Short mmCIF file of C-alpha atoms in Angstrom, two decimals:
data_model
loop_
_atom_site.label_atom_id
_atom_site.label_comp_id
_atom_site.label_asym_id
_atom_site.label_seq_id
_atom_site.Cartn_x
_atom_site.Cartn_y
_atom_site.Cartn_z
CA MET X 3 45.40 97.96 43.11
CA ILE X 4 42.29 96.54 42.01
CA LEU X 5 42.37 98.18 38.52
CA ASP X 6 45.31 96.69 37.80
CA THR X 7 44.63 92.46 39.13
CA ILE X 8 41.88 93.57 36.11
CA LEU X 9 43.99 93.86 33.24
CA GLY X 10 46.62 91.18 35.36
CA TRP X 11 44.21 88.65 34.07
CA PHE X 12 45.32 89.06 30.48
CA SER X 13 48.73 89.93 30.78
CA LYS X 14 51.27 87.84 32.09
CA ASP X 15 53.65 90.06 34.63
CA LEU X 16 57.30 89.79 34.38
CA GLY X 17 60.06 89.58 36.88
CA ILE X 18 63.59 90.51 35.13
CA ASP X 19 66.83 90.55 35.97
CA LEU X 20 69.04 93.13 33.73
CA GLY X 21 72.37 92.06 34.33
CA THR X 22 75.28 93.09 32.36
CA CYS X 23 76.39 89.83 31.56
CA ASN X 24 72.90 88.37 30.40
CA THR X 25 68.64 89.11 31.54
CA LEU X 26 66.77 86.53 33.25
CA VAL X 27 63.31 86.63 32.75
CA CYS X 28 59.98 85.02 35.32
CA VAL X 29 56.32 84.88 34.35
CA ARG X 30 54.55 85.45 37.51
CA ASP X 31 53.25 81.28 38.53
CA GLU X 32 55.39 80.04 36.26
CA GLY X 33 59.44 80.75 36.93
CA ILE X 34 62.52 81.29 34.53
CA VAL X 35 61.18 81.63 30.83
CA LEU X 36 63.72 83.34 29.34
CA ASN X 37 68.07 83.28 29.48
CA GLU X 38 70.11 85.28 27.19
CA PRO X 39 72.96 86.94 27.08
CA SER X 40 73.17 90.99 27.29
CA VAL X 41 74.18 91.59 23.96
CA VAL X 42 72.64 93.56 21.28
CA ALA X 43 74.63 93.33 17.20
CA VAL X 44 73.29 96.74 14.74
CA ARG X 45 74.55 97.57 12.18
CA LYS X 46 78.15 99.25 12.68
CA GLY X 47 77.94 103.64 13.64
CA THR X 48 74.75 103.19 13.71
CA ASN X 49 71.95 101.99 16.57
CA ILE X 50 69.83 99.71 13.72
CA VAL X 51 69.15 96.61 16.01
CA LEU X 52 69.85 93.53 12.51
CA SER X 53 66.02 92.72 12.02
CA ASN X 54 64.38 89.44 12.44
CA GLY X 55 65.70 88.69 15.96
CA LEU X 56 68.87 87.37 14.36
CA ALA X 57 71.09 89.75 17.15
CA VAL X 58 69.66 89.42 20.25
CA GLY X 59 70.99 87.92 22.78
CA LEU X 60 72.80 84.06 22.41
CA VAL X 61 72.90 84.49 18.52
CA ALA X 62 74.50 88.56 19.83
CA ARG X 63 76.44 86.44 22.32
CA ASP X 64 78.14 84.37 19.21
CA MET X 65 79.24 87.26 17.03
CA LEU X 66 81.46 89.18 19.90
CA GLY X 67 84.70 89.49 18.76
CA LYS X 68 83.55 87.70 15.43
CA THR X 69 81.58 90.59 13.43
CA PRO X 70 82.44 92.00 9.84
CA GLY X 71 83.21 95.36 9.39
CA SER X 72 79.52 96.39 8.75
CA ILE X 73 78.28 95.08 11.91
CA THR X 74 78.84 95.40 16.11
CA ALA X 75 77.68 93.38 18.91
CA ILE X 76 77.70 95.24 21.92
CA ARG X 77 75.95 95.19 25.59
CA PRO X 78 73.59 98.26 25.90
CA LEU X 79 74.77 97.13 30.21
CA LYS X 80 78.38 98.22 31.76
CA ASP X 81 78.98 97.74 34.82
CA GLY X 82 75.20 97.42 36.26
CA VAL X 83 74.21 100.63 34.40
CA ILE X 84 72.32 101.21 30.96
CA SER X 85 75.61 102.76 29.08
CA ASP X 86 73.46 102.70 25.97
CA PHE X 87 69.58 103.70 26.32
CA GLU X 88 68.00 103.02 23.12
CA ILE X 89 69.72 99.82 22.72
CA THR X 90 69.01 98.93 25.51
CA GLU X 91 65.65 99.60 24.72
CA ALA X 92 65.31 97.53 22.34
CA MET X 93 66.54 94.57 23.60
CA LEU X 94 64.24 94.29 26.37
CA SER X 95 61.21 95.57 24.08
CA TYR X 96 62.59 92.01 22.29
CA PHE X 97 63.00 89.96 25.68
CA ILE X 98 59.45 90.95 26.50
CA ARG X 99 58.02 90.14 23.58
CA LYS X 100 59.53 86.96 22.51
CA VAL X 101 58.18 85.95 26.53
CA HIS X 102 54.70 87.80 26.66
CA GLY X 103 53.75 88.07 22.80
CA ARG X 104 52.06 90.83 21.22
CA SER X 105 48.99 91.27 23.66
CA LEU X 106 46.46 93.91 23.89
CA VAL X 107 47.35 94.37 28.01
CA ALA X 108 50.85 95.25 28.29
CA PRO X 109 52.87 93.71 31.48
CA ARG X 110 53.59 95.17 34.74
CA VAL X 111 57.17 94.36 34.99
CA VAL X 112 59.45 94.65 38.12
CA ILE X 113 63.11 94.56 37.16
CA ALA X 114 66.45 93.92 39.74
CA VAL X 115 68.95 96.79 39.98
CA PRO X 116 72.00 97.56 41.68
CA SER X 117 71.62 98.56 45.13
CA GLY X 118 74.63 101.51 44.54
CA ILE X 119 73.20 103.14 41.11
CA THR X 120 72.09 106.75 41.29
CA ALA X 121 68.55 108.17 41.34
CA VAL X 122 69.15 108.87 37.34
CA GLU X 123 70.20 105.25 36.77
CA ARG X 124 67.10 103.98 38.30
CA ARG X 125 64.92 106.37 36.38
CA ALA X 126 66.75 105.44 33.18
CA VAL X 127 66.08 101.43 33.32
CA ILE X 128 62.45 102.70 34.25
CA ASP X 129 62.01 105.00 31.49
CA SER X 130 64.17 102.01 28.51
CA ALA X 131 61.23 99.21 30.35
CA GLU X 132 58.27 101.82 29.92
CA ARG X 133 59.28 102.58 26.13
CA ALA X 134 59.88 99.08 25.94
CA GLY X 135 56.14 98.56 26.66
CA ALA X 136 55.79 97.79 30.02
CA ARG X 137 52.28 99.07 31.54
CA LYS X 138 54.50 99.65 34.81
CA VAL X 139 58.01 99.11 36.22
CA TYR X 140 58.76 98.77 39.64
CA LEU X 141 62.82 98.30 40.93
CA VAL X 142 63.93 95.70 43.52
CA ASP X 143 67.28 95.89 44.63
CA GLU X 144 69.93 93.51 43.56
CA PRO X 145 70.55 91.91 47.35
CA MET X 146 66.67 91.91 48.77
CA ALA X 147 65.48 90.33 45.13
CA ALA X 148 69.01 87.89 45.67
CA GLY X 149 67.49 87.35 49.44
CA ILE X 150 64.35 86.49 48.54
CA GLY X 151 65.38 84.28 45.63
CA ALA X 152 67.60 82.15 48.09
CA GLY X 153 64.21 81.77 50.94
CA LEU X 154 66.18 83.96 53.42
CA PRO X 155 64.18 84.57 55.81
CA ILE X 156 64.32 88.50 55.45
CA THR X 157 60.95 88.86 56.69
CA GLU X 158 62.13 87.94 59.97
CA PRO X 159 63.94 89.27 62.64
CA THR X 160 66.93 88.05 62.83
CA ALA X 161 70.25 89.05 59.98
CA SER X 162 70.69 87.25 57.10
CA MET X 163 73.64 88.34 54.87
CA ILE X 164 73.72 88.38 50.62
CA VAL X 165 77.27 88.49 48.67
CA ASP X 166 75.60 88.54 45.07
CA ILE X 167 78.69 88.17 42.86
CA GLY X 168 77.41 90.02 38.93
CA GLY X 169 78.73 89.88 36.47
CA GLY X 170 79.62 94.18 36.17
CA THR X 171 78.60 94.60 39.97
CA THR X 172 78.69 93.21 43.46
CA GLU X 173 76.72 93.79 45.67
CA VAL X 174 76.86 93.13 49.39
CA ALA X 175 74.09 93.16 51.94
CA ILE X 176 72.06 92.43 55.59
CA MET X 177 68.90 91.88 55.52
CA SER X 178 66.03 91.43 57.96
CA LEU X 179 62.74 92.63 58.68
CA ALA X 180 62.29 92.24 55.09
CA ASP X 181 64.36 95.64 53.95
CA ILE X 182 68.69 96.66 53.98
CA SER X 183 69.94 97.36 57.50
CA THR X 184 73.24 97.68 55.69
CA CYS X 185 74.58 96.95 52.41
CA GLU X 186 77.41 98.14 49.80
CA SER X 187 77.80 97.98 46.08
CA VAL X 188 80.92 97.81 44.76
CA ARG X 189 81.61 97.94 39.88
CA ILE X 190 83.59 94.67 40.26
CA GLY X 191 81.71 91.35 38.47
CA GLY X 192 83.03 88.41 36.12
CA ASP X 193 84.09 91.29 33.53
CA ASN X 194 86.75 92.48 35.34
CA PHE X 195 88.12 88.82 36.38
CA ASP X 196 87.98 88.70 32.75
CA GLU X 197 89.79 91.62 32.09
CA ALA X 198 92.39 91.08 34.48
CA LEU X 199 93.13 88.27 32.60
CA ILE X 200 93.24 89.60 29.61
CA THR X 201 95.46 92.36 30.75
CA HIS X 202 97.85 88.76 32.28
CA LEU X 203 98.42 87.50 29.75
CA LYS X 204 98.86 89.92 27.11
CA ARG X 205 101.76 91.62 29.68
CA THR X 206 103.44 88.64 30.04
CA TYR X 207 103.31 86.86 27.00
CA ASN X 208 102.38 89.21 24.93
CA LEU X 209 99.68 87.28 23.49
CA LEU X 210 96.44 89.27 22.93
CA ILE X 211 92.62 87.27 23.35
CA GLY X 212 89.16 88.18 23.38
CA GLU X 213 86.59 88.62 26.04
CA PRO X 214 84.97 85.15 25.20
CA ARG X 215 88.18 82.93 25.05
CA ALA X 216 89.58 85.16 28.87
CA GLU X 217 86.36 83.26 29.82
CA GLN X 218 87.04 80.27 28.93
CA VAL X 219 89.69 80.17 31.04
CA LYS X 220 88.30 81.21 34.00
CA ILE X 221 86.16 78.85 33.98
CA GLN X 222 88.36 76.71 33.11
CA ILE X 223 90.41 76.62 34.80
CA GLY X 224 90.19 79.83 37.12
CA SER X 225 90.36 79.63 40.50
CA ALA X 226 90.34 82.22 44.45
CA ALA X 227 92.04 79.90 46.57
CA PRO X 228 94.86 77.28 45.46
CA LEU X 229 93.08 74.09 44.63
CA GLU X 230 94.18 70.37 45.60
CA GLN X 231 95.24 68.98 42.12
CA GLU X 232 96.10 72.44 40.27
CA LEU X 233 95.27 72.78 36.41
CA THR X 234 96.66 73.87 32.55
CA MET X 235 94.54 74.11 29.71
CA GLU X 236 96.17 75.85 26.03
CA VAL X 237 94.81 78.81 24.75
CA ALA X 238 94.68 80.45 21.90
CA GLY X 239 95.34 84.16 20.13
CA ARG X 240 97.36 86.75 18.73
CA ASP X 241 101.43 87.77 19.15
CA THR X 242 101.47 91.04 19.93
CA ILE X 243 104.51 91.20 18.52
CA SER X 244 104.13 89.35 15.53
CA GLY X 245 100.44 89.73 14.41
CA LEU X 246 100.61 86.09 13.55
CA PRO X 247 98.52 83.08 15.58
CA ARG X 248 100.03 81.92 18.52
CA LYS X 249 99.24 79.39 20.49
CA ILE X 250 100.96 78.50 25.03
CA VAL X 251 100.17 76.72 27.82
CA ILE X 252 99.05 78.56 31.14
CA THR X 253 98.31 76.97 34.13
CA SER X 254 95.72 77.93 37.30
CA GLU X 255 98.39 79.75 40.05
CA GLU X 256 99.09 82.44 37.30
CA ILE X 257 95.66 83.31 36.86
CA ARG X 258 94.35 82.99 41.12
CA GLU X 259 97.72 85.64 41.01
CA ALA X 260 96.28 87.73 37.85
CA LEU X 261 92.34 87.40 40.00
CA ARG X 262 94.12 88.56 42.90
CA GLU X 263 93.39 92.70 43.01
CA PRO X 264 89.27 92.64 42.12
CA ILE X 265 89.38 89.50 44.13
CA ALA X 266 90.57 92.04 46.67
CA GLY X 267 88.24 94.17 46.09
CA ILE X 268 85.21 92.01 46.43
CA ILE X 269 86.59 90.92 49.69
CA GLU X 270 87.93 94.28 50.89
CA THR X 271 83.75 95.56 50.15
CA VAL X 272 82.34 92.14 52.55
CA MET X 273 84.04 94.10 55.26
CA ARG X 274 83.26 96.89 54.49
CA THR X 275 79.57 96.30 55.34
CA LEU X 276 80.55 93.99 58.18
CA GLU X 277 82.36 96.46 60.23
CA LYS X 278 78.53 98.64 59.48
CA ALA X 279 76.01 96.18 60.25
CA GLU X 280 74.23 96.58 64.14
CA PRO X 281 76.30 95.25 66.77
CA GLU X 282 72.74 92.08 67.48
CA LEU X 283 72.68 91.73 63.84
CA ALA X 284 77.07 91.08 63.21
CA ALA X 285 75.96 88.28 66.44
CA ASP X 286 73.71 86.69 63.44
CA LEU X 287 75.47 85.76 61.75
CA ILE X 288 77.89 83.51 63.91
CA GLU X 289 74.69 81.55 63.54
CA ASN X 290 72.85 82.10 60.15
CA GLY X 291 76.64 83.10 58.25
CA VAL X 292 76.53 84.42 54.97
CA HIS X 293 74.55 83.39 51.13
CA LEU X 294 77.44 83.55 48.06
CA CYS X 295 75.14 84.38 44.87
CA GLY X 296 75.76 85.29 41.77
CA GLY X 297 77.75 83.59 38.75
CA GLY X 298 80.80 85.03 39.99
CA SER X 299 80.35 82.87 43.00
CA LEU X 300 80.80 79.67 40.57
CA LEU X 301 84.70 80.72 41.16
CA ARG X 302 86.67 77.72 43.05
CA GLY X 303 87.34 79.03 46.13
CA MET X 304 85.57 82.11 46.11
CA ASP X 305 83.52 80.39 48.77
CA THR X 306 86.57 79.60 51.29
CA ILE X 307 88.35 83.10 50.60
CA ILE X 308 85.01 85.24 51.93
CA SER X 309 84.71 82.58 54.89
CA ASN X 310 89.31 82.34 55.88
CA ALA X 311 88.49 86.14 55.60
CA THR X 312 85.96 87.13 57.28
CA GLY X 313 85.40 84.16 60.08
CA LEU X 314 82.82 83.33 58.86
CA LYS X 315 80.61 80.38 56.63
CA VAL X 316 79.82 80.17 53.69
CA ILE X 317 77.10 79.09 52.13
CA ALA X 318 76.24 78.71 48.36
CA VAL X 319 72.27 79.14 47.49
CA GLU X 320 70.87 76.74 45.04
CA ASP X 321 71.42 77.56 41.19
CA PRO X 322 73.71 80.83 42.75
CA LEU X 323 73.11 81.62 38.55
CA SER X 324 69.49 82.50 38.37
CA CYS X 325 68.62 83.46 42.79
CA VAL X 326 67.69 87.25 41.85
CA ALA X 327 65.88 86.61 39.08
CA ARG X 328 63.45 84.09 41.29
CA GLY X 329 63.20 86.57 43.58
CA THR X 330 61.96 89.31 41.59
CA SER X 331 59.03 87.09 40.00
CA VAL X 332 58.37 86.19 44.14
CA TYR X 333 58.49 89.81 44.97
CA LEU X 334 55.66 89.96 41.66
CA GLU X 335 53.38 87.84 43.26
CA ASN X 336 54.12 89.24 46.53
CA LEU X 337 53.27 93.41 45.71
CA GLU X 338 51.12 94.09 48.09
CA ASP X 339 52.80 92.94 50.91
CA TRP X 340 55.70 94.53 49.66
CA LYS X 341 53.85 98.19 49.54
CA ASP X 342 56.10 100.51 52.50
CA THR X 343 58.67 98.88 51.06
CA LEU X 344 58.50 100.21 48.27
CA ASP X 345 56.26 103.10 48.86
CA GLN X 346 59.79 104.34 51.01
CA ASN X 347 62.24 103.95 47.91
CA GLY X 348 59.61 106.14 46.64
CA TYR X 349 57.63 104.10 44.38
CA THR X 350 54.12 105.91 43.15
CA TRP X 351 52.18 103.02 44.29
CA ASP X 352 47.49 102.56 43.28
#
């Protein structure tokens, strides 16, 4: 630990929210310094990343669905876990170099991961980060990081409940005394919303659209609960019968109906978590409520539908997109304070 402290004087320790859709990087005492999509462009049929850093993050995201035959833009994480080890390593290496520079001392890194992933998947995250240039890697469960980033009193003997709706997973947890009391993780998130919209337009209108356009529809007119004034939007895509470009007008009502199934899966996860809570912690939630974060929480009416299902007040946290990343930064600043939690989860401490 003393050696780590000395080395820390010469390096930037990093907190990383390695998300399915976006990766955020925090530097200790500096806050969030990088927020880019988790997308990498490679030579088709290979794992060779395009040169000069021009194919990672924002630039690579703009290539999704628009690449020529020789290039493929891919997302190396699926449902919150690594689906392509080599590409994830290359992406992490690029982000770490971009933030940390070429310092002689490699950084310590705290990475937020879904609570429901397996030991093998956790090992894959650690190995990828170490091979990408991290000196030491610590993992923190996303609900814990989200609770810390939201400023909840998770170290106190009272219940703090977080619902983190990310791109690939939804994490629901009740925390108390600096640990997770009960937790549910389901592989439903913003990506499932997009897939539901794509399927709806294909079945109903024979119109095929890509993921980026589906996300635009979700953001502009998507909702989980009825709106005071329903919305409409023009959507362009390819007709699956004629093969020609076509444009249609869709409404927020039909988009809400298309999103019903994935939203129901999230509600069910919230209810299962509450059913497993200790009675005293459940009682605390009547006063403390449920805190909502993650990109999926920005869907209109998400707080309303969860509140209606549970009977609890639902509070949207400040800046829900960066909540987990902020939590990793705070966690990193207080590693010594979290020693017991790290030990319980099987991480080496020295």
